[in-house]
Structures are given as C-alpha cells and as structure tokens.
Coordinates of C-alpha atoms in Angstrom, one line a residue:
M1 CA 50.5 -67.8 -162.7
D2 CA 50.2 -64.1 -163.4
V3 CA 51.8 -64.5 -166.8
L4 CA 49.4 -67.3 -167.7
R5 CA 46.4 -65.2 -166.5
E6 CA 47.7 -62.2 -168.5
A7 CA 48.2 -64.3 -171.7
T8 CA 44.7 -65.8 -171.3
R9 CA 43.3 -62.3 -170.9
R10 CA 45.1 -61.0 -174.0
Y11 CA 44.8 -64.0 -176.3
G12 CA 41.6 -65.6 -175.1
F13 CA 39.6 -64.3 -178.0
P14 CA 41.9 -65.6 -180.8
I15 CA 42.4 -68.9 -178.9
A16 CA 38.7 -69.4 -178.7
A17 CA 38.1 -68.4 -182.3
L18 CA 40.8 -70.8 -183.6
T19 CA 39.5 -73.6 -181.3
G20 CA 35.9 -73.1 -182.5
T21 CA 37.1 -73.0 -186.2
A22 CA 39.0 -76.3 -185.8
L23 CA 36.0 -78.0 -184.2
S24 CA 33.5 -76.6 -186.7
M25 CA 35.7 -77.7 -189.6
A26 CA 36.0 -81.2 -188.1
M27 CA 32.2 -81.3 -187.8
T28 CA 31.4 -80.3 -191.4
G29 CA 34.6 -81.3 -193.2
H30 CA 35.3 -79.8 -196.6
V31 CA 34.7 -80.9 -200.1
T32 CA 35.4 -78.7 -203.2
G33 CA 33.2 -79.2 -206.3
L34 CA 29.8 -79.5 -204.7
W35 CA 26.4 -78.2 -205.8
N36 CA 26.6 -74.4 -206.1
N37 CA 30.4 -74.6 -206.9
L38 CA 28.9 -75.3 -210.4
F39 CA 28.6 -71.5 -210.6
H40 CA 31.9 -70.7 -208.9
L41 CA 34.4 -73.0 -210.6
P42 CA 33.8 -71.7 -214.2
I43 CA 34.3 -68.2 -212.9
L44 CA 37.6 -69.1 -211.2
A45 CA 38.7 -70.9 -214.4
G46 CA 37.7 -68.0 -216.7
L47 CA 35.6 -70.1 -219.0
A48 CA 33.6 -67.1 -220.2
G49 CA 36.7 -65.8 -222.0
M50 CA 37.3 -69.1 -223.9
P51 CA 36.2 -69.2 -227.6
Q52 CA 34.4 -72.5 -227.3
F53 CA 32.0 -70.9 -224.7
A54 CA 31.4 -67.7 -226.6
R55 CA 27.8 -68.7 -227.4
D56 CA 27.1 -70.8 -224.3
P57 CA 24.2 -69.1 -222.5
F58 CA 25.0 -70.5 -219.0
I59 CA 28.7 -69.7 -219.0
Q60 CA 28.2 -66.2 -220.6
S61 CA 25.7 -65.4 -217.8
L62 CA 28.3 -65.8 -215.1
P63 CA 30.0 -62.4 -215.4
H64 CA 26.6 -61.0 -214.2
Y65 CA 26.5 -63.2 -211.1
A66 CA 25.6 -60.6 -208.5
S67 CA 28.7 -61.1 -206.3
G68 CA 31.7 -58.8 -206.4
F69 CA 33.6 -61.6 -204.5
W70 CA 33.6 -64.0 -207.5
L71 CA 34.1 -61.2 -210.1
M72 CA 37.2 -60.2 -208.2
L73 CA 38.5 -63.8 -208.5
A74 CA 37.6 -64.4 -212.1
G75 CA 40.2 -66.4 -213.9
V76 CA 42.6 -66.7 -211.0
A77 CA 42.3 -70.4 -210.2
P78 CA 41.7 -72.7 -213.2
G79 CA 41.3 -76.4 -212.7
D80 CA 43.1 -77.9 -209.7
K81 CA 44.3 -74.5 -208.5
A82 CA 40.7 -73.9 -207.2
W83 CA 41.0 -76.7 -204.6
P84 CA 43.5 -75.1 -202.2
L85 CA 42.0 -71.7 -202.8
L86 CA 38.5 -72.8 -201.8
L87 CA 39.7 -74.8 -198.8
A88 CA 41.6 -71.7 -197.6
L89 CA 38.6 -69.5 -198.1
A90 CA 36.4 -72.0 -196.3
I91 CA 38.7 -72.0 -193.2
A92 CA 39.0 -68.2 -193.3
S93 CA 35.2 -67.9 -193.6
R94 CA 34.6 -70.2 -190.7
L95 CA 37.2 -68.3 -188.6
L96 CA 35.5 -64.9 -189.4
T97 CA 32.1 -66.3 -188.4
M98 CA 33.5 -67.7 -185.1
A99 CA 35.1 -64.3 -184.4
A100 CA 31.7 -62.6 -185.2
F101 CA 29.9 -65.0 -182.8
L102 CA 32.5 -64.3 -180.1
A103 CA 32.2 -60.5 -180.6
C104 CA 28.4 -60.9 -180.0
A105 CA 29.0 -63.1 -177.0
D106 CA 31.4 -60.5 -175.5
M107 CA 28.5 -58.1 -175.4
I108 CA 26.4 -60.6 -173.5
G109 CA 29.1 -60.9 -170.8
I110 CA 31.1 -63.9 -172.0
S111 CA 34.6 -62.6 -172.0
D112 CA 36.7 -65.1 -170.0
L113 CA 38.6 -67.9 -171.7
K114 CA 36.5 -70.8 -170.1
G115 CA 33.3 -69.1 -171.1
R116 CA 34.5 -68.4 -174.6
L117 CA 35.7 -71.9 -175.1
L118 CA 32.5 -73.5 -173.9
F119 CA 30.6 -71.0 -176.2
V120 CA 32.5 -71.9 -179.4
V121 CA 32.2 -75.6 -178.7
L122 CA 28.5 -75.2 -178.5
I123 CA 28.4 -73.1 -181.6
A124 CA 30.5 -75.6 -183.5
F125 CA 28.2 -78.4 -182.7
S126 CA 24.9 -76.5 -182.6
S127 CA 22.2 -78.1 -184.7
L128 CA 20.9 -74.7 -185.6
A129 CA 24.3 -73.4 -186.9
N130 CA 25.1 -76.5 -189.0
G131 CA 23.6 -77.5 -192.4
Y132 CA 20.8 -75.5 -193.9
S133 CA 18.1 -73.3 -192.5
T134 CA 14.7 -74.9 -192.0
A135 CA 12.0 -73.7 -194.4
G136 CA 14.3 -71.7 -196.6
A137 CA 17.4 -73.8 -197.1
G138 CA 20.0 -71.1 -196.5
G139 CA 23.5 -72.3 -195.9
L140 CA 25.0 -72.1 -192.4
F141 CA 28.1 -74.2 -191.5
I142 CA 28.3 -76.4 -194.6
S143 CA 30.9 -78.7 -196.1
Y144 CA 31.9 -76.6 -199.1
F145 CA 32.7 -72.9 -199.7
T146 CA 30.3 -70.3 -201.0
H147 CA 30.3 -66.6 -200.7
S148 CA 27.0 -66.5 -198.9
E149 CA 28.4 -68.2 -195.8
V150 CA 31.0 -65.4 -195.6
A151 CA 28.1 -63.0 -195.7
N152 CA 26.7 -64.7 -192.6
A153 CA 29.7 -63.5 -190.7
T154 CA 29.4 -59.9 -192.0
I155 CA 25.7 -59.9 -191.0
L156 CA 26.7 -61.0 -187.5
L157 CA 29.3 -58.3 -187.3
S158 CA 27.0 -55.5 -188.6
V159 CA 24.5 -56.5 -186.0
W160 CA 27.2 -56.4 -183.3
C161 CA 28.2 -52.9 -184.4
A162 CA 24.6 -51.7 -184.5
A163 CA 24.0 -53.1 -181.0
R164 CA 26.9 -50.8 -179.8
G165 CA 25.3 -47.8 -181.5
R166 CA 28.0 -47.8 -184.2
F167 CA 25.8 -47.6 -187.2
T168 CA 28.5 -46.1 -189.5
A169 CA 30.5 -49.3 -189.0
A170 CA 27.3 -51.4 -189.3
F171 CA 26.5 -49.8 -192.7
A172 CA 30.1 -50.3 -193.8
L173 CA 29.9 -54.0 -192.9
N174 CA 26.6 -54.3 -194.7
G175 CA 28.4 -52.9 -197.7
A176 CA 30.7 -55.8 -197.4
T177 CA 27.7 -58.1 -197.2
A178 CA 26.4 -56.5 -200.5
F179 CA 29.8 -57.0 -202.1
L180 CA 29.5 -60.7 -201.2
N181 CA 25.7 -61.2 -201.8
A182 CA 23.5 -58.3 -202.7
F183 CA 20.2 -59.8 -201.5
M184 CA 21.6 -60.7 -198.1
A185 CA 22.5 -57.1 -197.6
A186 CA 18.9 -56.2 -198.3
W187 CA 17.9 -58.7 -195.5
A188 CA 20.1 -56.9 -193.0
A189 CA 17.9 -53.8 -193.2
A190 CA 15.3 -55.6 -190.9
P191 CA 17.6 -56.6 -188.0
L192 CA 19.5 -53.3 -188.2
G193 CA 16.1 -51.5 -188.2
F194 CA 14.8 -53.4 -185.2
I195 CA 18.1 -52.7 -183.2
A196 CA 17.8 -49.0 -184.1
I197 CA 14.3 -48.9 -182.7
L198 CA 15.5 -50.8 -179.6
L199 CA 18.3 -48.2 -178.9
L200 CA 15.9 -45.3 -179.5
A201 CA 13.3 -46.7 -177.2
R202 CA 16.0 -47.2 -174.5
G203 CA 17.4 -43.8 -174.9
E204 CA 20.8 -45.2 -175.8
I205 CA 21.0 -43.1 -178.9
D206 CA 19.0 -40.0 -180.1
G207 CA 17.4 -39.7 -183.5
R208 CA 19.7 -37.1 -184.8
T209 CA 22.9 -39.0 -183.9
L210 CA 21.4 -42.2 -185.4
A211 CA 20.6 -40.4 -188.7
R212 CA 24.0 -38.8 -188.9
R213 CA 25.8 -42.1 -188.3
M214 CA 23.6 -43.9 -190.9
A215 CA 24.2 -41.1 -193.5
I216 CA 27.9 -41.3 -193.0
G217 CA 27.7 -45.1 -193.2
L218 CA 26.1 -44.9 -196.6
V219 CA 29.5 -43.7 -198.0
P220 CA 31.5 -46.9 -197.2
F221 CA 28.4 -49.0 -197.9
T222 CA 28.2 -47.6 -201.5
M223 CA 31.9 -48.0 -202.1
L224 CA 31.9 -51.6 -201.0
A225 CA 28.7 -52.5 -202.7
A226 CA 29.6 -50.8 -205.9
P227 CA 31.0 -53.9 -207.7
A228 CA 27.9 -55.9 -207.1
I229 CA 25.6 -53.0 -208.0
Y230 CA 27.6 -52.5 -211.2
S231 CA 27.3 -56.2 -212.1
I232 CA 23.5 -56.0 -211.6
L233 CA 22.9 -52.7 -213.5
S234 CA 25.3 -53.6 -216.3
N235 CA 23.5 -56.8 -217.0
P236 CA 21.6 -56.2 -220.3
E237 CA 18.7 -58.4 -219.0
F238 CA 18.3 -56.6 -215.7
G239 CA 14.7 -55.2 -215.4
R240 CA 13.5 -56.6 -218.7
P241 CA 10.1 -58.3 -218.5
S242 CA 10.4 -62.0 -218.7
D243 CA 8.4 -64.1 -221.2
F244 CA 7.6 -66.9 -218.7
D245 CA 5.9 -67.4 -215.4
F246 CA 8.6 -66.7 -212.9
I247 CA 6.7 -68.4 -210.0
A248 CA 6.1 -71.5 -212.1
F249 CA 9.9 -71.5 -212.8
I250 CA 10.9 -71.4 -209.2
T251 CA 8.3 -74.0 -208.3
E252 CA 9.8 -76.3 -210.8
Y253 CA 13.5 -75.4 -210.1
F254 CA 13.9 -75.0 -206.3
P255 CA 10.9 -73.6 -204.4
D256 CA 12.5 -74.0 -201.0
H257 CA 14.0 -70.5 -201.1
F258 CA 10.8 -68.8 -202.2
L259 CA 7.4 -70.5 -201.8
V260 CA 6.1 -71.5 -198.4
A261 CA 3.2 -73.3 -200.1
E262 CA 5.6 -75.8 -201.5
L263 CA 7.1 -76.8 -198.2
S264 CA 6.0 -80.0 -196.5
P265 CA 4.0 -79.8 -193.2
K266 CA 7.0 -81.5 -191.5
T267 CA 9.4 -78.8 -192.7
L268 CA 7.0 -76.0 -191.5
L269 CA 6.6 -77.7 -188.1
A270 CA 10.4 -78.0 -187.8
F271 CA 10.7 -74.3 -188.6
I272 CA 8.1 -73.4 -186.0
V273 CA 9.9 -75.4 -183.4
A274 CA 13.3 -73.9 -184.3
T275 CA 11.9 -70.4 -184.2
A276 CA 10.1 -70.9 -180.9
A277 CA 13.3 -72.4 -179.4
A278 CA 15.4 -69.5 -180.6
L279 CA 13.0 -66.8 -179.3
A280 CA 12.5 -68.6 -175.9
A281 CA 16.3 -68.7 -175.4
A282 CA 16.7 -65.1 -176.4
V283 CA 14.0 -63.9 -174.0
A284 CA 15.5 -65.9 -171.2
L285 CA 18.9 -64.5 -172.0
V286 CA 17.6 -60.9 -171.9
R287 CA 16.2 -61.6 -168.4
I288 CA 19.8 -62.5 -167.3
E289 CA 21.6 -59.9 -169.3
Q290 CA 19.9 -56.8 -170.7
R291 CA 22.7 -56.2 -173.1
A292 CA 21.5 -59.4 -175.0
A293 CA 18.4 -57.5 -176.2
F294 CA 20.1 -56.9 -179.5
C295 CA 20.0 -60.7 -180.2
L296 CA 16.2 -60.7 -179.6
A297 CA 15.7 -57.7 -181.8
A298 CA 17.8 -59.3 -184.6
L299 CA 15.7 -62.5 -184.3
L300 CA 12.5 -60.5 -184.6
G301 CA 13.8 -58.8 -187.6
F302 CA 14.6 -62.0 -189.4
V303 CA 11.3 -63.6 -188.3
T304 CA 9.5 -60.6 -189.9
L305 CA 11.5 -61.0 -193.1
W306 CA 10.6 -64.7 -193.3
L307 CA 6.9 -63.9 -192.7
A308 CA 7.1 -61.3 -195.5
G309 CA 8.6 -64.0 -197.7
T310 CA 5.5 -66.1 -197.2
I311 CA 3.3 -63.3 -198.5
L312 CA 5.4 -61.8 -201.3
P313 CA 4.6 -64.5 -203.9
L314 CA 0.9 -63.9 -203.3
I315 CA 1.1 -60.2 -204.2
T316 CA 3.7 -60.0 -206.9
Q317 CA 5.4 -62.0 -209.6
S318 CA 8.3 -59.6 -209.9
P319 CA 11.5 -61.6 -210.5
I320 CA 13.5 -58.7 -208.8
L321 CA 11.5 -58.9 -205.6
L322 CA 11.2 -62.7 -205.5
S323 CA 14.9 -63.0 -206.1
L324 CA 15.4 -61.5 -202.6
H325 CA 15.0 -65.1 -201.4
L326 CA 13.1 -64.0 -198.3
L327 CA 12.4 -67.5 -197.0
R328 CA 16.1 -68.1 -197.1
A329 CA 16.5 -65.2 -194.7
G330 CA 15.7 -67.8 -192.1
V331 CA 19.4 -68.3 -191.8
G332 CA 19.3 -65.2 -189.5
I333 CA 16.8 -67.1 -187.2
H334 CA 19.3 -70.0 -187.0
L335 CA 22.4 -67.8 -186.5
F336 CA 20.9 -65.7 -183.7
G337 CA 19.0 -68.6 -182.3
A338 CA 22.3 -70.5 -182.0
L339 CA 23.9 -67.4 -180.4
A340 CA 21.1 -67.1 -177.8
M341 CA 21.1 -70.8 -176.9
A342 CA 24.9 -71.1 -176.6
A343 CA 25.2 -67.8 -174.6
L344 CA 22.4 -68.9 -172.3
T345 CA 24.0 -72.2 -171.7
V346 CA 27.3 -70.5 -170.8
R347 CA 25.7 -68.0 -168.5
W348 CA 23.9 -70.9 -166.7
A349 CA 27.1 -72.9 -166.5
Q350 CA 28.8 -69.9 -164.8
S351 CA 25.8 -69.2 -162.5
A352 CA 26.1 -69.2 -158.8
A353 CA 23.1 -71.4 -158.6
L354 CA 24.0 -75.1 -158.4
S355 CA 20.9 -76.2 -160.3
D356 CA 21.8 -73.8 -163.2
R357 CA 25.3 -75.2 -163.4
R358 CA 24.7 -78.9 -163.0
I359 CA 21.2 -79.4 -164.5
R360 CA 19.9 -76.6 -166.6
A361 CA 23.1 -75.8 -168.5
P362 CA 23.9 -79.4 -169.4
L363 CA 20.3 -80.1 -170.4
L364 CA 20.2 -77.1 -172.7
A365 CA 23.6 -78.1 -174.2
L366 CA 22.1 -81.6 -174.9
A367 CA 19.1 -80.1 -176.6
M368 CA 20.9 -77.5 -178.8
A369 CA 24.1 -79.4 -179.7
T370 CA 23.0 -82.8 -180.8
T371 CA 20.2 -83.0 -183.4
R372 CA 17.3 -80.7 -184.4
Y373 CA 15.0 -83.4 -183.2
A374 CA 16.0 -82.4 -179.7
L375 CA 15.1 -78.7 -180.2
P376 CA 11.5 -79.1 -178.9
L377 CA 13.2 -79.7 -175.5
V378 CA 14.6 -76.1 -175.5
V379 CA 11.3 -74.3 -174.8
P380 CA 10.3 -76.4 -171.7
I381 CA 13.9 -76.2 -170.3
V382 CA 14.0 -72.4 -170.8
L383 CA 10.4 -71.7 -169.6
L384 CA 10.6 -74.0 -166.5
A385 CA 14.1 -72.7 -165.4
P386 CA 12.9 -69.6 -163.4
R387 CA 9.9 -71.4 -162.0
L388 CA 11.3 -74.8 -161.0
R389 CA 12.8 -75.1 -157.6
L390 CA 14.8 -78.3 -157.4
P391 CA 15.5 -80.0 -154.0
P392 CA 19.2 -79.8 -153.0
R393 CA 19.5 -83.6 -153.5
I394 CA 18.5 -83.2 -157.2
A395 CA 20.5 -80.1 -157.7
R396 CA 23.7 -81.8 -156.5
L397 CA 23.4 -84.5 -159.2
R398 CA 26.3 -84.4 -161.6
I399 CA 24.2 -84.3 -164.7
D400 CA 26.8 -81.9 -166.2
F401 CA 29.4 -84.7 -166.1
A402 CA 27.1 -87.2 -167.6
V403 CA 26.0 -84.9 -170.4
A404 CA 29.6 -83.9 -171.1
A405 CA 30.6 -87.5 -171.3
I406 CA 27.8 -88.4 -173.7
L407 CA 28.5 -85.4 -176.0
I408 CA 32.3 -85.7 -176.1
A409 CA 32.6 -89.5 -176.2
V410 CA 29.6 -90.5 -178.2
V411 CA 27.4 -87.9 -179.9
W412 CA 30.0 -85.5 -181.4
P413 CA 32.4 -88.2 -182.6
M414 CA 29.5 -90.1 -184.3
Q415 CA 28.4 -86.9 -186.1
I416 CA 32.0 -86.2 -187.3
V417 CA 32.4 -89.8 -188.5
S418 CA 29.1 -89.8 -190.3
Q419 CA 29.8 -86.5 -192.0
T420 CA 33.4 -87.7 -192.9
R421 CA 32.0 -90.8 -194.6
F422 CA 29.4 -88.7 -196.5
N423 CA 32.1 -86.3 -197.7
A424 CA 34.3 -89.2 -198.8
M425 CA 31.5 -90.5 -200.9
L426 CA 31.0 -87.1 -202.5
A427 CA 34.8 -86.7 -203.0
R428 CA 35.0 -90.0 -204.8
N429 CA 32.3 -89.0 -207.2
I430 CA 33.9 -85.6 -207.8
A431 CA 37.3 -87.2 -208.5
A432 CA 35.7 -89.5 -211.1
W433 CA 34.1 -86.5 -212.9
R434 CA 37.4 -84.6 -212.6
A435 CA 39.1 -87.6 -214.4
L436 CA 36.4 -87.5 -217.1
G437 CA 36.9 -83.8 -217.5
L438 CA 40.7 -84.2 -217.9
W439 CA 40.1 -86.9 -220.5
A440 CA 37.7 -84.7 -222.4
N441 CA 40.2 -81.9 -222.3
A442 CA 43.0 -84.1 -223.8
H443 CA 41.0 -86.1 -226.3
S444 CA 38.3 -83.9 -227.7
A445 CA 38.3 -80.8 -229.8
P446 CA 37.6 -77.5 -228.0
G447 CA 34.2 -77.3 -229.7
A448 CA 33.0 -80.7 -228.6
L449 CA 29.7 -80.9 -226.9
F450 CA 28.9 -83.4 -224.1
L451 CA 25.6 -84.8 -222.9
I452 CA 26.0 -85.7 -219.2
P453 CA 23.6 -87.4 -216.7
I454 CA 21.4 -84.9 -215.0
G455 CA 19.4 -85.2 -211.8
N456 CA 16.8 -82.7 -210.6
I457 CA 17.5 -80.9 -207.3
R458 CA 14.2 -81.9 -205.8
L459 CA 12.4 -83.9 -208.5
P460 CA 9.1 -82.1 -208.5
P461 CA 6.8 -82.4 -211.5
P462 CA 7.2 -81.9 -214.4
Y463 CA 10.6 -83.6 -214.2
P464 CA 9.9 -87.3 -214.0
A465 CA 13.1 -89.3 -213.9
K466 CA 12.5 -91.8 -216.6
D467 CA 15.9 -93.4 -215.8
P468 CA 16.6 -93.0 -212.1
Q469 CA 20.2 -94.3 -212.5
Q470 CA 21.1 -90.9 -214.1
I471 CA 20.6 -89.2 -210.8
G472 CA 23.3 -91.2 -209.1
L473 CA 25.6 -90.9 -212.0
S474 CA 25.2 -87.1 -212.0
T475 CA 26.7 -86.8 -208.4
G476 CA 29.9 -84.7 -208.7
S477 CA 29.3 -83.6 -212.2
E478 CA 29.6 -79.9 -211.2
V479 CA 33.3 -80.1 -211.9
F480 CA 33.2 -81.6 -215.3
E481 CA 32.8 -78.5 -217.4
T482 CA 35.6 -76.7 -215.6
F483 CA 38.2 -79.5 -216.0
A484 CA 37.1 -80.4 -219.5
E485 CA 36.9 -76.8 -220.8
R486 CA 34.2 -78.2 -223.0
R487 CA 30.5 -77.3 -223.3
I488 CA 27.8 -79.5 -221.8
W489 CA 24.3 -79.7 -223.3
V490 CA 22.4 -78.9 -220.0
D491 CA 22.6 -79.2 -216.3
V492 CA 19.6 -78.9 -214.0
R493 CA 21.3 -76.9 -211.3
G494 CA 22.6 -74.5 -213.9
G495 CA 19.0 -73.2 -214.1
G496 CA 19.9 -70.9 -211.3
A497 CA 21.4 -68.6 -213.9
I498 CA 17.8 -67.8 -215.0
M499 CA 17.7 -65.5 -211.9
W500 CA 20.0 -63.0 -213.7
A501 CA 19.7 -64.3 -217.3
P502 CA 15.9 -64.9 -217.9
S503 CA 16.6 -65.5 -221.6
Y504 CA 18.2 -68.8 -220.7
H505 CA 14.9 -70.1 -219.4
R506 CA 13.5 -71.4 -222.7
V507 CA 16.6 -73.3 -223.7
W508 CA 17.2 -74.6 -220.2
R509 CA 13.7 -75.9 -219.6
Q510 CA 13.3 -77.4 -223.1
R511 CA 16.6 -79.3 -222.8
V512 CA 16.0 -80.5 -219.2
L513 CA 12.5 -81.8 -220.0
E514 CA 13.8 -83.6 -223.1
V515 CA 16.8 -85.2 -221.4
M516 CA 15.0 -86.2 -218.2
A517 CA 12.4 -88.0 -220.4
L518 CA 15.0 -90.2 -222.2
P519 CA 14.4 -93.7 -220.8
D520 CA 17.6 -95.5 -221.6
H521 CA 21.1 -95.3 -223.1
A522 CA 19.9 -96.0 -226.7
A523 CA 17.5 -93.1 -226.4
R524 CA 20.2 -90.8 -225.2
M525 CA 22.5 -91.8 -228.0
A526 CA 19.8 -91.2 -230.6
Y527 CA 19.0 -87.8 -229.0
A528 CA 22.6 -86.9 -229.1
Q529 CA 22.9 -87.8 -232.8
T530 CA 19.9 -85.6 -233.7
H531 CA 21.2 -82.6 -231.6
G532 CA 24.8 -82.3 -232.7
I533 CA 26.2 -83.7 -229.5
D534 CA 29.6 -85.4 -229.8
F535 CA 29.8 -87.5 -226.6
V536 CA 27.5 -89.0 -224.1
I537 CA 28.5 -89.8 -220.6
D538 CA 26.5 -92.6 -219.1
G539 CA 26.6 -95.8 -217.1
C540 CA 28.9 -98.6 -218.3
G541 CA 28.1 -101.9 -219.9
L542 CA 25.8 -100.2 -222.4
G543 CA 28.0 -100.2 -225.5
R544 CA 31.6 -99.6 -226.6
P545 CA 32.9 -96.7 -224.6
V546 CA 36.0 -94.6 -225.5
V547 CA 36.9 -94.2 -221.8
T548 CA 35.8 -95.8 -218.5
V549 CA 36.1 -94.1 -215.2
G550 CA 34.7 -96.2 -212.4
K551 CA 30.9 -96.7 -213.1
R552 CA 30.8 -93.9 -215.7
C553 CA 31.7 -94.3 -219.4
V554 CA 32.1 -91.9 -222.3
Y555 CA 30.5 -92.9 -225.6
A556 CA 31.4 -91.2 -228.9
V557 CA 28.2 -90.3 -230.8
T558 CA 29.9 -89.9 -234.2
R559 CA 33.5 -90.2 -235.4
T560 CA 34.0 -86.6 -236.4
S561 CA 36.9 -84.2 -236.3
S562 CA 35.8 -83.1 -232.9
A563 CA 37.3 -86.3 -231.4
R564 CA 40.6 -88.1 -231.8
A565 CA 40.7 -91.8 -232.4
P566 CA 38.8 -93.4 -229.5
L567 CA 41.0 -94.6 -226.7
L568 CA 40.0 -97.6 -224.7
V569 CA 40.9 -96.5 -221.2
N570 CA 39.8 -97.9 -217.8
R571 CA 40.5 -95.7 -214.8
A572 CA 39.7 -96.3 -211.1
G573 CA 37.0 -94.1 -209.8
S574 CA 33.6 -93.9 -208.3

C-alpha cells in the first residue's frame, strides 16, 4: 500500500496529464488538412521553392508568416508526410496544455491524484475549453493542429510562473509564445501585468526585484522571439501603407477576430454569459483559496484586452495594430474560466461539507462540462453556494452519483460520437481532394493552373454565392495545392495572407468576386478560357471530365501542352 501511495505521489502529475490528453483527444478527434492548414501544408511541403510557384503571390507570402514554428519546419514534410507529423504535434500540444492546466491547479491546492484526475476530466470536457472562443473565434481544443493552440499552453505556463513571482521564467515562456505566434505574445502583457500588480499589492514581491527579474527575462524572450521578429521585419511589405481600406477588408474576409460591431446579438450575449460565469467562478475560488487570485488577475487582464479590441477599430485603421486580433484574445477568458470552474468543482468535491460534495460540485460539473447553453447556470450556482443552507435530508441526496452517471454514460459519449461523425465527413472530403491533387500532380504540367470551387468563410456581402453547390464542393480543398504541387487561381481563406502581404489584396479580391459571381459550370469554363486556366474542378454530370473523384470532376479547359491526353478515371471519394 505504501508503494502504491508513493507511486501515486511521484507519478500523479504525469498520470493525470496523460489521462486528460487521452480524453481530450477523444473529445475533439483529429483531422489533418482543415481550414488554416491551408497556410501550414504548403510551408511543410516547401512549395515556395518550386519554380511553378515563383510568381504565385499567396505561396510566396508564406515565408513571412509570422511564426518561427512553421519557418523551422519549412520543407520537412511534403505531401503525406505531414499527416503523422501534424497528428504527433496535436497530441504533444494537448499534453503540454494539460500539463500547464495541472501546474496552475497545483497552485490552487489540487495536488493529489484523485483531485488531479477529476480536474483533467472536467477540463477535457469543459465547454469553455473546447472549440472556439465566443466573440473572437480563437482556437482552444480543436480537431486539427495549429501553432496558436500550442501558444495557449505557453501562455498558461507563463502566467503560472508569474503567479509564483518567477518573472524571468514568465518572460522566457512569453518568448516561446512569440516564437509560436507573435501577436499572442503581445496579449500576454495584460495578464502578466495584472499579476505583477497583484503581487506588488500583496507585498509578495518588491518593485526592484520585479524589475530585475523582468529585465533578465528580456534576454531569453528576445532570443526565443528572434525568428518571428526577423520574419516580420524582413518582410518587404512590413510597415508599408496599404492602398485599400483595411477595416473594409477584414469586414469582408473574417470580422469575428476584429470587429465587435459585426458580431450578432446572440454571440455577444453568449460572450457576456461566458465571461460572467468565468469571473464568478474565479471570485468564488479565491474565497476558498487565496493562491487562486492569479487566475482572477489573468481573467481581468484578458477581459481588458477584449474590451480594448472593441474600441481599437474606432480609433485607428492601422493594419499593424488591428492585426493584434484583440477580440480573439477572448481565448484567455475561456482558458482561465475553464481553469476556475474545474478547480472550484474539485475543491467543492473535496470539501468537508456534505452539500458541497454531493450537490454543489456535481451541479457545477453539469453546468461547465456539457454545453455552453448550460453556462448561465454557473453564476447562480456559485453565488448561492455560500448563502444557501440546505436541510440535511437534501444535502444527503446522491446528486453526485446521478450527475456522474448522466455525464459518463450519456452526455460525453454522445459528444464524442457526434464529433467523430463530423470529423469522418471532413476526412472523406479531404481524402477526395487529396486524390484530385495526386491526379493533377501526375497528369498535368508543373505550370498548369486550376480553378477550384470556393466558398466564403462567413458569406457576408459582397460575396453572394451565385452557385451554392460550390461551397459544399470546396470542403477539404485546403490540401489540393500541396498534393498537386500546382497553382490554383484563388481561394477565399487564402486571403488571410493579406495580413502580412497587403499587395495580394487587389488580386485576391478581384478574383474572389469574379469567381463567386459565376452562376454555373458553363460560366466557369468560359471564365477559365479567358483567364488562361487549364483545368476546372467542379461538380459532376456537367460535361466530359478527365477524372472523377466522388462528386467532384476535373474538366480540361483546352487541350494544351500543359495536360497529357485526358484520362477517363472514376475513383471512390466524397
């Protein structure tokens, strides 16, 4: 028994971290080739160095993608080699984030194996920690790998270090954040600043010591951030005045990261509810454990950032400032809100009070770890907890057993199954586009140009979808260019490159507007003929295709030297 107890004490942290990672990966699943992987896969494949992409404005912009992480991996994983790499990175990222959450929980007094296991289970299924942040659309635990989700972990760790007064380490970790995502490192200034004020106010650190540790921390920060800083400063377009209205561009492209005025009332209400729930849980946690004050300070820092993001577009049109994505900083509200709710649930579950263990803890677990529609229940549960005195008969009810049964046997399995089915649908579409890309690589000349279906991210004006079928056909197309090693005419999501390559705006916007306005296959073929496009990928049953992959077909625009003799091929696919 003593051996088991010693093993639990020594290995409880990694056991909990691995358990939380496994459950979280089961919750989200993993799919490579989604959405923002459009930017990552061409870097991994080294497309920018291929002659056929020498004058492609999108591909040539990618070396200035402000992330040292992807620059470090440029050219290391072409084609299918990216799949195991990105899966491994997704698992490592999730493990690092779970470890960061556990480190923060340890400061709040959750250090035994049972408490840690309950904590990571709640984090894995937390509605705040999964998906995207409300009113900002920042990624949290999501179903594909991006560098920004790794930066979530380094932000948690930098806050953990700062809460312990170790600002040298906090700054070093923020340098790692800058290496991953430069603007997320800028966000971290707010929570770190609020924690510094907290420690100064409590007398836990003096101003001179704080300044010295911060100054020393600037050295590792600069060293780690250097690749991203170099990428930004070496960009020939950095700091140049743009010849278009940047706010109009982000309104058309994807305003969710930037413009509060473009968010729906429902989204704003959901944000208010989530923020109120996070703050209420953090305040209640501080009442139980004073060491949890860092969580509340970090939350206030991120709330301040988000509020600043609502004002920023009203006072400036600077692309540099707006590219800080301040509304997206709401991820911090979600991260520390999930931390506060999970930690409060565990502390109640371990309380000596029967009503805390059997009623309040399970009710809070039900509110935080099911759906965001249940988050409005968090505030009354938290606020009434210290005031409500339950009769012994009520307090003895085994609500904890009932809630555990509902979550374990019904809610969480349903969520996993639903996400698995959604991921499978995406994977089928990605596989079809991979097959199309491989065909293009084998049966077209390197200089061939393809017109692919495009669908807008949000479909705001002025992008009317004249042919709505194109939106469905475009699902999974992010992988085509990488597998084909051939140029495409335009992709809507690729407009994100305008953030670091403003000169791409004119070409991108003109082409997107033209292609979105094409009403049918005949119009797309005619457009391709007049714009030097060699192949059109479209729905099937519209003409004589050279290849068919599921519901998508490739049509040769002209019989030129850029294409070999058309092959009539039919392949299974989505």
